[in-house]
Short mmCIF file of C-alpha atoms in Angstrom, two decimals:
data_model
loop_
_atom_site.label_atom_id
_atom_site.label_comp_id
_atom_site.label_asym_id
_atom_site.label_seq_id
_atom_site.Cartn_x
_atom_site.Cartn_y
_atom_site.Cartn_z
CA MET A 13 31.10 59.91 43.30
CA PRO A 14 31.08 62.96 40.85
CA ALA A 15 30.54 62.04 37.36
CA THR A 16 31.46 63.82 34.15
CA ILE A 17 27.84 64.12 32.35
CA LEU A 18 27.37 65.45 28.88
CA LEU A 19 24.15 67.27 28.72
CA VAL A 20 22.78 67.48 25.21
CA GLU A 21 19.80 69.77 25.23
CA ASP A 22 19.02 72.72 22.83
CA GLU A 23 16.54 74.61 24.94
CA PRO A 24 18.66 77.22 26.87
CA ALA A 25 16.50 77.50 29.95
CA ILE A 26 16.12 73.68 30.45
CA GLN A 27 19.85 73.24 29.76
CA GLU A 28 20.60 75.73 32.46
CA LEU A 29 18.22 74.37 35.09
CA ILE A 30 19.54 70.70 34.47
CA ALA A 31 23.19 71.80 34.50
CA PHE A 32 22.68 73.71 37.79
CA ASN A 33 21.11 70.87 39.62
CA LEU A 34 23.92 68.48 38.44
CA THR A 35 26.44 70.75 39.46
CA GLN A 36 24.92 71.26 42.91
CA ALA A 37 25.10 67.53 43.19
CA GLY A 38 28.70 67.46 42.53
CA HIS A 39 28.68 66.39 38.99
CA HIS A 40 30.88 68.03 36.25
CA VAL A 41 28.71 69.23 33.48
CA LEU A 42 29.77 69.34 29.79
CA ARG A 43 26.97 71.13 27.48
CA ALA A 44 25.98 70.67 23.97
CA ALA A 45 22.98 72.14 22.04
CA SER A 46 23.35 69.89 18.91
CA ALA A 47 24.39 66.55 17.80
CA GLU A 48 27.45 68.07 16.09
CA ALA A 49 28.67 69.94 19.27
CA ALA A 50 28.18 66.75 21.36
CA GLN A 51 30.05 64.50 19.05
CA THR A 52 33.01 67.22 19.19
CA LEU A 53 33.00 67.08 23.02
CA ILE A 54 32.89 63.03 22.82
CA ASN A 55 35.92 63.03 20.54
CA ASN A 56 37.94 65.12 22.91
CA ALA A 57 37.21 62.81 25.94
CA LEU A 58 34.52 60.35 26.90
CA PRO A 59 31.97 61.39 29.45
CA ASP A 60 30.85 59.12 32.19
CA LEU A 61 27.12 59.38 31.23
CA VAL A 62 25.16 61.24 28.43
CA LEU A 63 21.89 63.00 29.05
CA LEU A 64 20.32 63.22 25.64
CA ASP A 65 17.30 65.33 24.50
CA TRP A 66 15.24 63.56 21.90
CA MET A 67 14.63 66.70 19.69
CA LEU A 68 17.86 68.41 18.57
CA PRO A 69 18.60 70.58 15.76
CA GLY A 70 20.15 68.42 12.88
CA ALA A 71 20.41 64.81 13.94
CA SER A 72 17.78 63.80 16.44
CA GLY A 73 18.77 62.43 19.93
CA VAL A 74 17.78 58.93 18.73
CA GLU A 75 20.38 59.12 15.82
CA VAL A 76 22.99 60.36 18.31
CA ALA A 77 22.33 57.17 20.50
CA ARG A 78 22.62 54.92 17.47
CA ARG A 79 25.92 56.32 16.67
CA LEU A 80 27.24 56.04 20.27
CA ARG A 81 26.12 52.41 20.36
CA ALA A 82 27.57 51.64 16.66
CA SER A 83 31.07 52.84 17.81
CA GLU A 84 33.33 50.57 19.83
CA ARG A 85 34.87 53.45 21.47
CA THR A 86 31.50 54.93 22.85
CA ARG A 87 29.09 51.98 22.90
CA GLN A 88 29.54 51.44 26.74
CA ILE A 89 28.67 55.14 27.65
CA PRO A 90 25.35 55.12 29.66
CA ILE A 91 22.61 56.99 28.01
CA ILE A 92 19.54 58.65 29.36
CA MET A 93 17.11 60.15 27.04
CA LEU A 94 15.17 63.26 27.81
CA THR A 95 12.01 63.78 25.93
CA ALA A 96 8.46 65.37 26.03
CA ARG A 97 7.15 62.17 24.21
CA SER A 98 5.25 59.95 26.44
CA ASP A 99 3.89 57.49 24.17
CA GLU A 100 4.68 53.72 24.88
CA GLN A 101 6.09 53.37 21.22
CA ASP A 102 8.29 56.37 21.71
CA LYS A 103 9.72 55.08 24.90
CA LEU A 104 10.32 51.62 23.18
CA THR A 105 12.10 53.35 20.33
CA GLY A 106 14.39 55.35 22.65
CA LEU A 107 15.24 52.10 24.55
CA GLU A 108 15.81 50.10 21.29
CA THR A 109 18.34 52.51 20.18
CA GLY A 110 20.48 51.75 23.23
CA ALA A 111 19.41 54.15 25.72
CA ASP A 112 19.60 52.88 29.34
CA ASP A 113 16.87 55.05 30.71
CA TYR A 114 14.06 57.27 29.31
CA ILE A 115 12.65 60.30 31.31
CA THR A 116 9.62 62.24 30.23
CA LYS A 117 9.61 66.09 30.62
CA PRO A 118 8.71 67.76 32.98
CA PHE A 119 10.69 65.86 35.65
CA SER A 120 11.99 67.00 38.97
CA PRO A 121 15.63 67.24 39.77
CA ARG A 122 15.30 64.57 42.39
CA GLU A 123 13.90 62.11 40.05
CA LEU A 124 16.69 62.94 37.52
CA LEU A 125 19.47 62.50 40.01
CA ALA A 126 18.10 59.26 41.12
CA ARG A 127 17.84 57.80 37.74
CA ILE A 128 21.42 58.96 36.88
CA LYS A 129 22.62 57.27 40.02
CA ALA A 130 20.65 54.11 39.25
CA VAL A 131 22.19 53.94 35.76
CA LEU A 132 25.54 54.60 36.80
CA ARG A 133 25.26 51.85 39.40
CA ARG A 134 24.17 49.54 36.70
CA ARG A 135 26.38 50.48 33.93
CA ALA A 136 29.41 52.18 35.45
CA PRO A 137 29.47 51.03 39.25
CA GLN A 138 33.02 52.46 39.70
CA MET A 139 31.21 55.96 39.54
CA THR A 140 29.08 55.34 42.40
CA ASP A 141 29.71 56.10 45.98
CA ASP A 142 28.81 52.72 47.32
CA ALA A 143 31.55 50.85 49.45
CA ILE A 144 32.47 47.45 48.22
CA GLU A 145 34.10 44.47 50.19
CA VAL A 146 35.33 41.18 48.67
CA ASN A 147 37.08 38.66 51.05
CA GLY A 148 37.89 41.04 53.71
CA LEU A 149 39.12 43.76 51.24
CA ARG A 150 37.11 46.83 51.76
CA LEU A 151 37.16 49.94 49.51
CA ASP A 152 35.25 53.11 50.27
CA PRO A 153 35.23 55.60 47.53
CA VAL A 154 33.63 58.30 49.72
CA THR A 155 36.49 58.39 52.42
CA HIS A 156 38.92 57.03 49.65
CA ARG A 157 40.18 54.41 52.27
CA ILE A 158 41.17 50.80 51.87
CA SER A 159 41.12 48.33 54.75
CA ILE A 160 42.05 44.68 54.78
CA GLU A 161 40.53 42.63 57.58
CA GLY A 162 39.77 45.98 59.22
CA LYS A 163 43.26 47.21 59.06
CA ALA A 164 44.00 50.49 56.95
CA GLN A 165 45.98 49.98 53.64
CA ASP A 166 47.77 52.66 51.92
CA LEU A 167 47.35 52.91 48.04
CA GLY A 168 48.46 55.64 45.58
CA PRO A 169 45.74 57.37 43.64
CA THR A 170 46.15 55.34 40.43
CA GLU A 171 46.31 52.07 42.37
CA PHE A 172 43.25 53.07 44.23
CA ARG A 173 41.21 53.94 40.95
CA LEU A 174 42.38 50.55 39.44
CA LEU A 175 41.32 48.51 42.43
CA HIS A 176 37.97 50.18 42.61
CA PHE A 177 37.52 49.39 38.80
CA PHE A 178 38.61 45.91 39.42
CA MET A 179 36.29 45.42 42.37
CA THR A 180 33.28 46.90 40.64
CA HIS A 181 33.90 44.58 37.46
CA ALA A 182 34.67 41.45 39.31
CA GLU A 183 35.19 38.15 37.04
CA ARG A 184 35.60 40.01 33.87
CA VAL A 185 38.67 40.03 31.88
CA HIS A 186 40.01 43.47 30.64
CA SER A 187 42.71 44.25 28.25
CA ARG A 188 45.49 46.82 29.06
CA THR A 189 43.72 49.18 26.32
CA GLN A 190 40.34 48.77 28.18
CA LEU A 191 41.95 49.56 31.47
CA LEU A 192 43.75 52.67 30.26
CA ASP A 193 40.40 53.64 28.90
CA GLN A 194 38.42 53.15 32.10
CA VAL A 195 41.00 54.13 34.74
CA TRP A 196 43.28 56.66 33.06
CA GLY A 197 40.77 58.11 30.60
CA ASP A 198 40.83 57.53 26.78
CA HIS A 199 42.07 61.05 26.35
CA VAL A 200 45.35 60.27 28.37
CA PHE A 201 48.04 58.93 26.08
CA VAL A 202 50.27 56.54 28.00
CA GLU A 203 51.90 53.37 27.12
CA GLU A 204 50.11 50.11 27.62
CA ARG A 205 52.93 48.75 29.72
CA THR A 206 52.07 51.52 32.23
CA VAL A 207 49.22 49.24 33.29
CA ASP A 208 51.72 46.50 34.25
CA VAL A 209 53.65 48.84 36.43
CA HIS A 210 50.53 49.78 38.50
CA ILE A 211 49.36 46.25 38.66
CA ARG A 212 52.50 45.33 40.00
CA ARG A 213 52.37 48.14 42.66
CA LEU A 214 48.78 47.21 43.57
CA ARG A 215 49.69 43.50 43.94
CA SER A 216 52.61 44.43 46.24
CA ALA A 217 50.32 46.50 48.50
CA LEU A 218 47.98 43.54 48.80
CA GLU A 219 50.61 40.72 49.01
CA ALA A 220 51.01 40.55 52.82
CA THR A 221 47.41 39.27 53.37
CA GLY A 222 47.37 37.25 50.05
CA HIS A 223 44.83 39.42 48.42
CA ASP A 224 47.21 39.97 45.42
CA ALA A 225 45.80 36.62 44.22
CA LEU A 226 42.59 38.29 43.58
CA ILE A 227 44.18 40.18 40.59
CA GLN A 228 44.93 37.58 38.00
CA THR A 229 46.88 37.49 34.68
CA VAL A 230 45.06 36.23 31.67
CA ARG A 231 47.71 35.13 29.36
CA GLY A 232 47.62 36.97 25.99
CA THR A 233 44.42 39.14 26.97
CA GLY A 234 44.89 41.06 30.19
CA TYR A 235 43.86 41.12 33.89
CA ARG A 236 40.91 39.81 35.86
CA PHE A 237 39.65 40.38 39.51
CA SER A 238 38.40 37.11 40.77
CA THR A 239 37.96 35.08 43.85
CA GLN A 240 38.03 31.94 41.74
CA MET A 241 41.36 30.20 41.39
#
């Protein structure tokens, strides 16, 4: 699935080449040439992934990664470090700051796209295009279709995103605030009770086959998608 990727790279030619290949692959690219510019973009809206050059004017990429991991709002954003440094200790330093992967320049566009897909599958599975099935409930993000025991089921766009997030994060409890950030986006300002409305709609759509029971209310905390009763 298309992801919003923040590319933090101060070399114009490299930034242009990477952005071109990401766009060709269907991703939406935000560009920054410095840590300050990157922070401004992140303050406006969270990207799905950050491609972060090690050497930047002002604060280094390592320092940016540390800041992202230190903030509750940004600590879950997947980070891939881009660098010309190939020493093992440098790689360890990058990973120890919280980066999810480390790519040494020069690299091929195919390798970069494969690494991005792998990191998103691991850290943000709702951003991948893999179909997922639980107890006969199947969701295909490519065709944007839901089926239950092979029969098509209609869902509104918000309920679809909500169900996709639940199914790719099974057995975890999510607060209303977390669901708003992950499904609606942290730059969208709506009331927490909006989540309850869409949960009711989603449950109603799944009720006929009993799959509404997969979406559980955790009293005082939020909601969980689980096959365990």
